[in-house]
Amino acid sequence: MLLASLATLTSFAWKSLESSMEDEVAQLKLINARFIHNFVTNDVASHEKIIHPQFVHISSSGRWIDRVQYLDDWKTGFDPNVIVYWDYRNEKITVIGTTALVRSVNKYTIVNDGKEITAMSQYTDTYVKENGMWRCIQAQITNVAPENYPGDETIVKKYVRGVMQ
């Protein structure tokens, strides 16, 4: 009887933990969608609420960009006349206690000297949960080689000339 009660309690606790983890992942998916939308719409005010006071961005060239410079760049980072296509795909989220990794790939097409160039980059955003709120403390991005491009079937959302499709 005691073993059956312990098994039931353990099963209940495990299901509760799984449900809690699913809730955290769902919340982070929404935050990631907002992060991307903030970029495409140059929404600094909304974005500032997502990133941690100690935030740092590590660019694809390895440059460290502090929070102040990052937010200043955010004001004009997306120009729909230059970036004519943008999507994020292959989203993967891992929660470990009060830390989370949000990873995804962006496909983009830019116009440079009248010529369209398409490429992909992959980002890892590191989040910490403080006072019940997830905040991005580090964003790191790297270029993706064509042989590692994830397929279109993994697209989460896409934008054409800054408009969500």
Short mmCIF file of C-alpha atoms in Angstrom, two decimals:
data_model
loop_
_atom_site.label_atom_id
_atom_site.label_comp_id
_atom_site.label_asym_id
_atom_site.label_seq_id
_atom_site.Cartn_x
_atom_site.Cartn_y
_atom_site.Cartn_z
CA MET A 1 0.00 0.00 0.00
CA LEU A 2 2.81 2.42 0.89
CA LEU A 3 4.68 1.59 -2.33
CA ALA A 4 1.53 2.15 -4.38
CA SER A 5 1.00 5.52 -2.67
CA LEU A 6 4.61 6.53 -3.33
CA ALA A 7 4.33 5.48 -6.97
CA THR A 8 1.16 7.53 -7.38
CA LEU A 9 2.73 10.55 -5.69
CA THR A 10 5.88 10.22 -7.81
CA SER A 11 3.78 9.94 -10.98
CA PHE A 12 1.77 13.02 -10.01
CA ALA A 13 4.93 15.01 -9.22
CA TRP A 14 6.51 13.98 -12.54
CA LYS A 15 3.40 15.00 -14.53
CA SER A 16 3.29 18.30 -12.65
CA LEU A 17 6.98 18.92 -13.46
CA GLU A 18 6.41 18.07 -17.14
CA SER A 19 3.43 20.43 -17.27
CA SER A 20 5.46 23.20 -15.63
CA MET A 21 8.30 22.68 -18.13
CA GLU A 22 5.84 22.80 -21.05
CA ASP A 23 4.47 26.08 -19.67
CA GLU A 24 8.00 27.55 -19.47
CA VAL A 25 8.79 26.47 -23.05
CA ALA A 26 5.48 27.92 -24.29
CA GLN A 27 6.27 31.20 -22.53
CA LEU A 28 9.76 31.30 -24.08
CA LYS A 29 8.32 30.62 -27.55
CA LEU A 30 6.13 33.70 -27.14
CA ILE A 31 9.08 35.76 -25.93
CA ASN A 32 11.18 34.58 -28.89
CA ALA A 33 8.39 35.53 -31.30
CA ARG A 34 8.24 38.96 -29.65
CA PHE A 35 12.05 39.27 -29.81
CA ILE A 36 11.97 38.66 -33.59
CA HIS A 37 8.95 40.91 -34.13
CA ASN A 38 10.66 43.68 -32.16
CA PHE A 39 13.65 43.41 -34.51
CA VAL A 40 11.55 43.50 -37.67
CA THR A 41 9.55 46.49 -36.40
CA ASN A 42 12.54 48.27 -34.74
CA ASP A 43 10.54 48.31 -31.50
CA VAL A 44 13.13 49.37 -28.92
CA ALA A 45 10.64 50.06 -26.10
CA SER A 46 9.21 46.54 -26.24
CA HIS A 47 12.60 44.97 -26.73
CA GLU A 48 14.15 46.76 -23.78
CA LYS A 49 11.70 44.90 -21.52
CA ILE A 50 12.94 41.51 -22.77
CA ILE A 51 16.66 42.01 -22.28
CA HIS A 52 18.42 41.84 -18.93
CA PRO A 53 20.22 44.90 -17.49
CA GLN A 54 23.52 42.99 -17.89
CA PHE A 55 22.72 41.92 -21.48
CA VAL A 56 25.49 41.47 -24.05
CA HIS A 57 25.29 40.61 -27.74
CA ILE A 58 28.06 38.68 -29.47
CA SER A 59 27.95 39.33 -33.22
CA SER A 60 28.80 36.85 -35.97
CA SER A 61 32.20 38.54 -36.26
CA GLY A 62 32.86 37.98 -32.54
CA ARG A 63 32.30 41.61 -31.52
CA TRP A 64 30.88 42.14 -28.01
CA ILE A 65 28.12 44.77 -27.99
CA ASP A 66 26.80 46.11 -24.69
CA ARG A 67 23.13 46.72 -23.91
CA VAL A 68 23.21 50.48 -24.61
CA GLN A 69 24.84 50.13 -28.05
CA TYR A 70 22.67 47.11 -28.89
CA LEU A 71 19.45 49.03 -28.19
CA ASP A 72 20.73 52.03 -30.14
CA ASP A 73 21.46 49.75 -33.12
CA TRP A 74 18.01 48.18 -32.70
CA LYS A 75 16.32 51.48 -33.68
CA THR A 76 17.35 51.09 -37.32
CA GLY A 77 18.55 47.47 -37.51
CA PHE A 78 15.77 46.32 -39.84
CA ASP A 79 15.18 48.21 -43.06
CA PRO A 80 12.45 46.55 -45.21
CA ASN A 81 13.97 48.13 -48.33
CA VAL A 82 17.21 46.26 -47.65
CA ILE A 83 15.96 43.14 -45.85
CA VAL A 84 13.20 41.97 -48.18
CA TYR A 85 12.66 38.54 -46.58
CA TRP A 86 13.16 37.31 -43.01
CA ASP A 87 12.09 34.15 -41.24
CA TYR A 88 12.97 32.17 -38.19
CA ARG A 89 12.96 28.41 -38.23
CA ASN A 90 14.16 25.27 -36.51
CA GLU A 91 13.38 26.73 -33.07
CA LYS A 92 14.71 24.71 -30.13
CA ILE A 93 14.22 25.68 -26.51
CA THR A 94 15.88 24.05 -23.51
CA VAL A 95 15.04 24.97 -19.92
CA ILE A 96 17.43 24.04 -17.12
CA GLY A 97 16.15 25.40 -13.83
CA THR A 98 16.15 29.20 -14.07
CA THR A 99 18.25 29.26 -17.25
CA ALA A 100 17.00 28.70 -20.79
CA LEU A 101 18.60 28.44 -24.20
CA VAL A 102 16.50 29.64 -27.13
CA ARG A 103 18.03 28.60 -30.45
CA SER A 104 16.80 29.19 -33.95
CA VAL A 105 17.92 29.94 -37.50
CA ASN A 106 17.07 33.05 -39.50
CA LYS A 107 16.84 32.97 -43.26
CA TYR A 108 17.08 36.38 -44.85
CA THR A 109 17.28 37.98 -48.25
CA ILE A 110 18.92 41.37 -48.55
CA VAL A 111 19.25 43.68 -51.52
CA ASN A 112 22.79 44.95 -52.03
CA ASP A 113 23.56 47.13 -55.05
CA GLY A 114 20.33 45.91 -56.69
CA LYS A 115 21.29 42.26 -56.24
CA GLU A 116 19.46 39.86 -53.88
CA ILE A 117 21.59 37.81 -51.50
CA THR A 118 20.08 35.02 -49.39
CA ALA A 119 21.81 33.50 -46.37
CA MET A 120 21.12 32.06 -42.93
CA SER A 121 22.38 32.75 -39.45
CA GLN A 122 21.82 30.85 -36.23
CA TYR A 123 21.36 32.41 -32.84
CA THR A 124 21.47 31.25 -29.26
CA ASP A 125 19.76 33.52 -26.77
CA THR A 126 20.45 32.76 -23.11
CA TYR A 127 17.66 33.63 -20.68
CA VAL A 128 17.60 33.79 -16.90
CA LYS A 129 14.44 33.74 -14.83
CA GLU A 130 14.42 36.29 -12.04
CA ASN A 131 11.38 37.33 -9.99
CA GLY A 132 9.19 35.10 -12.17
CA MET A 133 10.26 36.80 -15.41
CA TRP A 134 12.44 35.49 -18.26
CA ARG A 135 15.01 38.03 -19.53
CA CYS A 136 17.63 37.56 -22.24
CA ILE A 137 21.10 38.04 -20.79
CA GLN A 138 23.11 37.10 -23.89
CA ALA A 139 22.42 36.81 -27.60
CA GLN A 140 25.00 35.20 -29.85
CA ILE A 141 24.75 34.79 -33.60
CA THR A 142 26.79 32.88 -36.18
CA ASN A 143 26.58 32.30 -39.90
CA VAL A 144 25.26 28.97 -41.21
CA ALA A 145 26.92 27.14 -44.10
CA PRO A 146 24.48 26.16 -46.90
CA GLU A 147 24.95 22.44 -46.22
CA ASN A 148 23.51 23.03 -42.73
CA TYR A 149 20.46 25.06 -43.75
CA PRO A 150 17.29 23.69 -42.12
CA GLY A 151 14.36 23.14 -44.49
CA ASP A 152 11.36 25.39 -45.06
CA GLU A 153 9.18 22.88 -43.18
CA THR A 154 10.77 24.20 -39.95
CA ILE A 155 9.68 27.85 -40.51
CA VAL A 156 7.97 29.29 -37.43
CA LYS A 157 7.17 32.77 -38.84
CA LYS A 158 8.20 34.79 -41.85
CA TYR A 159 8.19 38.43 -42.87
CA VAL A 160 8.23 39.90 -46.36
CA ARG A 161 9.39 43.53 -46.44
CA GLY A 162 8.73 43.75 -42.72
CA VAL A 163 5.17 42.41 -42.86
CA MET A 164 4.37 39.13 -41.10
CA GLN A 165 2.97 36.53 -43.50
#
